[in-house]
Short mmCIF file of C-alpha atoms in Angstrom, two decimals:
data_model
loop_
_atom_site.label_atom_id
_atom_site.label_comp_id
_atom_site.label_asym_id
_atom_site.label_seq_id
_atom_site.Cartn_x
_atom_site.Cartn_y
_atom_site.Cartn_z
CA ASP R 17 -99.95 -26.24 -183.21
CA ALA R 18 -102.82 -26.97 -183.22
CA LYS R 19 -105.93 -24.57 -182.18
CA THR R 20 -107.36 -25.35 -179.23
CA THR R 21 -111.08 -24.40 -178.25
CA GLN R 22 -112.23 -24.20 -174.36
CA PRO R 23 -115.18 -23.01 -172.86
CA PRO R 24 -114.33 -19.64 -170.88
CA SER R 25 -116.01 -20.21 -167.39
CA MET R 26 -116.97 -23.51 -165.55
CA ASP R 27 -118.42 -23.61 -162.04
CA CYS R 28 -117.73 -27.22 -160.08
CA ALA R 29 -119.33 -27.76 -156.74
CA GLU R 30 -116.27 -28.57 -154.31
CA GLY R 31 -115.91 -32.37 -153.58
CA ARG R 32 -117.09 -33.11 -156.98
CA ALA R 33 -115.41 -34.35 -160.66
CA ALA R 34 -114.38 -31.20 -162.75
CA ASN R 35 -114.60 -32.31 -166.49
CA LEU R 36 -113.23 -29.41 -168.83
CA PRO R 37 -113.16 -29.98 -172.19
CA CYS R 38 -111.30 -29.09 -175.09
CA ASN R 39 -111.97 -28.78 -178.82
CA HIS R 40 -108.44 -29.79 -180.92
CA SER R 41 -110.39 -30.90 -184.58
CA THR R 42 -107.05 -30.45 -186.51
CA ILE R 43 -104.63 -32.28 -184.11
CA SER R 44 -102.21 -33.75 -185.92
CA GLY R 45 -101.30 -37.19 -185.45
CA ASN R 46 -97.33 -36.29 -183.80
CA GLU R 47 -99.24 -33.41 -181.57
CA TYR R 48 -99.43 -34.42 -177.91
CA VAL R 49 -102.24 -33.01 -175.78
CA TYR R 50 -100.83 -31.12 -172.85
CA TRP R 51 -102.52 -29.20 -169.56
CA TYR R 52 -101.52 -26.43 -167.65
CA ARG R 53 -103.33 -24.58 -165.04
CA GLN R 54 -102.77 -20.72 -163.53
CA ILE R 55 -103.83 -20.11 -160.10
CA HIS R 56 -104.20 -16.37 -159.24
CA SER R 57 -100.89 -14.93 -158.68
CA GLN R 58 -99.17 -17.39 -159.29
CA GLY R 59 -96.89 -19.41 -162.06
CA PRO R 60 -98.29 -21.96 -164.93
CA GLN R 61 -98.46 -25.15 -163.37
CA TYR R 62 -97.98 -28.29 -165.59
CA ILE R 63 -100.75 -31.07 -164.34
CA ILE R 64 -100.61 -34.04 -167.12
CA HIS R 65 -100.26 -34.91 -171.18
CA GLY R 66 -101.09 -37.43 -173.38
CA LEU R 67 -100.93 -38.41 -177.27
CA LYS R 68 -103.77 -41.00 -177.88
CA ASN R 69 -103.63 -43.07 -174.47
CA ASN R 70 -106.08 -42.22 -171.38
CA GLU R 71 -103.49 -40.64 -168.83
CA THR R 72 -103.79 -40.35 -165.17
CA ASN R 73 -101.08 -38.91 -162.56
CA GLU R 74 -101.79 -38.23 -158.95
CA MET R 75 -103.49 -34.43 -160.09
CA ALA R 76 -105.76 -35.46 -162.97
CA SER R 77 -107.29 -37.76 -165.56
CA LEU R 78 -106.78 -36.64 -169.28
CA ILE R 79 -109.08 -38.75 -171.83
CA ILE R 80 -108.64 -38.55 -175.17
CA THR R 81 -111.07 -39.43 -177.77
CA GLU R 82 -110.44 -42.47 -180.46
CA ASP R 83 -110.18 -39.79 -182.99
CA ARG R 84 -108.17 -37.24 -181.07
CA LYS R 85 -110.41 -34.36 -182.05
CA SER R 86 -111.30 -33.43 -178.15
CA SER R 87 -109.98 -34.37 -174.80
CA THR R 88 -111.16 -34.07 -171.01
CA LEU R 89 -109.20 -33.08 -167.89
CA ILE R 90 -110.96 -34.44 -165.02
CA LEU R 91 -110.36 -33.28 -161.38
CA PRO R 92 -111.54 -36.52 -159.65
CA HIS R 93 -112.57 -34.48 -156.21
CA ALA R 94 -112.24 -30.70 -157.33
CA THR R 95 -111.51 -28.23 -153.93
CA LEU R 96 -111.27 -24.42 -153.14
CA ARG R 97 -107.47 -24.75 -154.28
CA ASP R 98 -108.32 -25.85 -157.88
CA THR R 99 -109.64 -22.52 -158.93
CA ALA R 100 -107.74 -21.38 -161.34
CA VAL R 101 -107.70 -21.14 -165.18
CA TYR R 102 -107.13 -24.23 -167.18
CA TYR R 103 -105.35 -24.27 -170.45
CA CYS R 104 -105.47 -27.13 -173.39
CA ILE R 105 -102.11 -27.30 -175.27
CA VAL R 106 -101.66 -28.89 -178.44
CA ARG R 107 -98.05 -29.19 -180.14
CA VAL R 108 -95.36 -31.44 -181.41
CA ARG R 109 -92.15 -32.84 -179.31
CA THR R 110 -90.16 -31.50 -182.03
CA GLY R 111 -88.30 -27.99 -183.41
CA SER R 112 -88.58 -24.83 -181.21
CA TYR R 113 -91.98 -23.74 -180.43
CA GLN R 114 -92.99 -21.62 -177.91
CA LEU R 115 -95.21 -22.92 -175.08
CA THR R 116 -98.06 -20.76 -176.05
CA PHE R 117 -101.33 -19.96 -174.14
CA GLY R 118 -105.14 -19.65 -175.41
CA LYS R 119 -107.68 -17.90 -173.22
CA GLY R 120 -108.28 -21.10 -171.15
CA THR R 121 -111.21 -22.04 -168.89
CA LYS R 122 -111.87 -20.37 -165.51
CA LEU R 123 -113.14 -22.96 -163.55
CA SER R 124 -114.33 -21.83 -160.08
CA VAL R 125 -115.10 -24.34 -157.30
CA ILE R 126 -118.09 -23.32 -154.95
CA PRO R 127 -117.93 -24.45 -151.28
CA ASP W 9 -87.46 -30.56 -154.38
CA ALA W 10 -88.02 -26.51 -153.67
CA GLY W 11 -89.21 -26.18 -156.96
CA VAL W 12 -88.36 -23.27 -159.03
CA ILE W 13 -87.01 -20.34 -157.28
CA GLN W 14 -87.11 -16.54 -158.17
CA SER W 15 -86.30 -13.34 -156.66
CA PRO W 16 -87.25 -10.47 -156.08
CA ARG W 17 -91.15 -11.87 -155.83
CA HIS W 18 -91.94 -7.99 -156.26
CA GLU W 19 -89.77 -5.21 -157.88
CA VAL W 20 -90.64 -1.50 -158.30
CA THR W 21 -88.09 0.47 -159.92
CA GLU W 22 -88.16 4.09 -161.58
CA MET W 23 -87.50 4.31 -165.72
CA GLY W 24 -84.15 3.98 -166.26
CA GLN W 25 -83.00 1.86 -163.80
CA GLU W 26 -81.01 -1.26 -163.99
CA VAL W 27 -83.10 -4.50 -162.85
CA THR W 28 -81.67 -8.05 -162.38
CA LEU W 29 -84.26 -11.03 -161.75
CA ARG W 30 -82.75 -14.06 -160.53
CA CYS W 31 -83.87 -17.86 -161.16
CA LYS W 32 -82.50 -21.30 -159.94
CA PRO W 33 -84.16 -24.01 -161.74
CA ILE W 34 -84.91 -27.85 -160.23
CA SER W 35 -81.87 -29.40 -159.47
CA GLY W 36 -80.97 -31.72 -162.39
CA HIS W 37 -83.40 -30.07 -164.98
CA ASP W 38 -81.13 -28.95 -168.30
CA TYR W 39 -83.12 -26.44 -169.52
CA LEU W 40 -84.08 -23.26 -168.56
CA PHE W 41 -86.64 -20.49 -170.01
CA TRP W 42 -87.78 -17.12 -169.00
CA TYR W 43 -90.96 -15.69 -170.02
CA ARG W 44 -93.20 -12.81 -169.94
CA GLN W 45 -97.01 -12.58 -168.84
CA THR W 46 -98.83 -9.43 -169.54
CA MET W 47 -102.47 -9.14 -170.00
CA MET W 48 -102.33 -7.95 -173.56
CA ARG W 49 -99.91 -10.19 -175.07
CA GLY W 50 -100.20 -13.29 -173.04
CA LEU W 51 -97.28 -15.39 -171.87
CA GLU W 52 -94.04 -14.89 -173.94
CA LEU W 53 -90.83 -16.61 -174.18
CA LEU W 54 -88.20 -14.54 -174.37
CA ILE W 55 -85.09 -16.87 -174.40
CA TYR W 56 -84.18 -20.67 -173.12
CA PHE W 57 -80.76 -22.49 -172.06
CA ASN W 58 -79.96 -25.92 -172.39
CA ASN W 59 -76.85 -26.89 -170.52
CA ASN W 60 -76.04 -23.24 -169.59
CA VAL W 61 -76.05 -22.41 -173.75
CA PRO W 62 -78.58 -19.74 -174.73
CA ILE W 63 -80.30 -21.86 -177.68
CA ASP W 64 -83.15 -19.37 -178.59
CA ASP W 65 -82.86 -16.06 -177.71
CA SER W 66 -86.00 -14.79 -180.54
CA GLY W 67 -88.07 -13.84 -178.10
CA MET W 68 -85.76 -10.68 -176.32
CA PRO W 69 -87.83 -7.74 -177.15
CA GLU W 70 -84.86 -5.43 -177.39
CA ASP W 71 -80.85 -4.74 -176.54
CA ARG W 72 -82.01 -3.14 -173.10
CA PHE W 73 -82.96 -6.92 -172.29
CA SER W 74 -80.17 -9.92 -171.89
CA ALA W 75 -79.97 -13.08 -170.09
CA LYS W 76 -77.07 -15.17 -168.82
CA MET W 77 -76.84 -18.82 -167.04
CA PRO W 78 -73.41 -18.88 -165.71
CA ASN W 79 -73.98 -22.48 -163.92
CA ALA W 80 -76.31 -25.04 -164.06
CA SER W 81 -78.27 -23.66 -160.74
CA PHE W 82 -78.63 -19.89 -161.71
CA SER W 83 -79.64 -17.62 -163.96
CA THR W 84 -80.43 -14.11 -164.40
CA LEU W 85 -82.60 -11.62 -166.66
CA LYS W 86 -81.47 -8.02 -166.38
CA ILE W 87 -83.08 -5.55 -167.97
CA GLN W 88 -81.07 -1.92 -168.42
CA PRO W 89 -82.09 0.55 -168.76
CA SER W 90 -85.85 0.05 -167.69
CA GLU W 91 -89.01 1.01 -169.08
CA PRO W 92 -92.38 1.57 -167.77
CA ARG W 93 -93.56 -0.83 -171.18
CA ASP W 94 -91.62 -3.90 -169.04
CA SER W 95 -93.98 -3.97 -166.19
CA ALA W 96 -95.10 -7.44 -166.70
CA VAL W 97 -94.70 -10.62 -164.62
CA TYR W 98 -91.54 -12.39 -165.38
CA PHE W 99 -91.34 -16.34 -164.81
CA CYS W 100 -88.72 -18.83 -165.02
CA ALA W 101 -89.28 -22.08 -165.82
CA SER W 102 -87.41 -25.53 -166.27
CA SER W 103 -87.38 -28.91 -167.89
CA LEU W 104 -85.58 -32.06 -167.42
CA ARG W 105 -86.12 -32.95 -171.28
CA GLY W 106 -86.69 -29.83 -173.41
CA ILE W 107 -89.10 -27.17 -174.56
CA ASN W 108 -91.59 -29.46 -175.96
CA TYR W 109 -91.86 -31.51 -172.75
CA GLU W 110 -93.44 -30.05 -169.25
CA GLN W 111 -92.02 -27.50 -167.72
CA TYR W 112 -92.04 -26.18 -164.02
CA PHE W 113 -92.86 -22.59 -163.63
CA GLY W 114 -91.25 -20.29 -160.64
CA PRO W 115 -93.71 -17.92 -159.08
CA GLY W 116 -92.54 -15.20 -161.42
CA THR W 117 -91.28 -11.74 -160.20
CA ARG W 118 -93.72 -9.02 -160.71
CA LEU W 119 -92.23 -6.23 -162.32
CA THR W 120 -93.59 -2.47 -162.36
CA VAL W 121 -91.05 0.25 -163.82
CA THR W 122 -92.61 3.70 -163.08
#
């Protein structure tokens, strides 16, 4: 799987949009971008994934640059419950690959 | 849907005792995964099943660990005998389409072996 780089921590005011960046400059053409998060003392939670088009679901939006070397996860209206560690993962959909989390970004939503 | 259900949520046991962790996947999901998470090693895949059949158990640390899936709605992870280094949070996850698709995790079992 391609290596990803995320900032170690970010703050966001409650009610504002949280924009979490991820660099994956070595991504290959068949690798997807996945985002998970882990709230303290809970299991990881799937958020969203995409290949090259921007994606949106009820939780978030994923913006992937045209060259696919970076992406941004957007939480449109952050709440205190969005405080968590967010993981950006790049992986193919074939073979037997473990879901490997890096260090992620610790997002703190501030009242 | 209730999501992935795990029990117990917390387990404290003494070294040498047998420990059994339980998981109920999301109904209709054909894939079930067992993970272990520690501060030192992060999230590690131990084993996963497809249609109740173990597909890859290469992550199982040693023979003390075993996992079963007798039916589509139940799986167990057993450690016998347990050791202090087994202390970790154990997660069960399920997926509708496979290991490389989105996985849905349970709340985890925090195991402490003294």
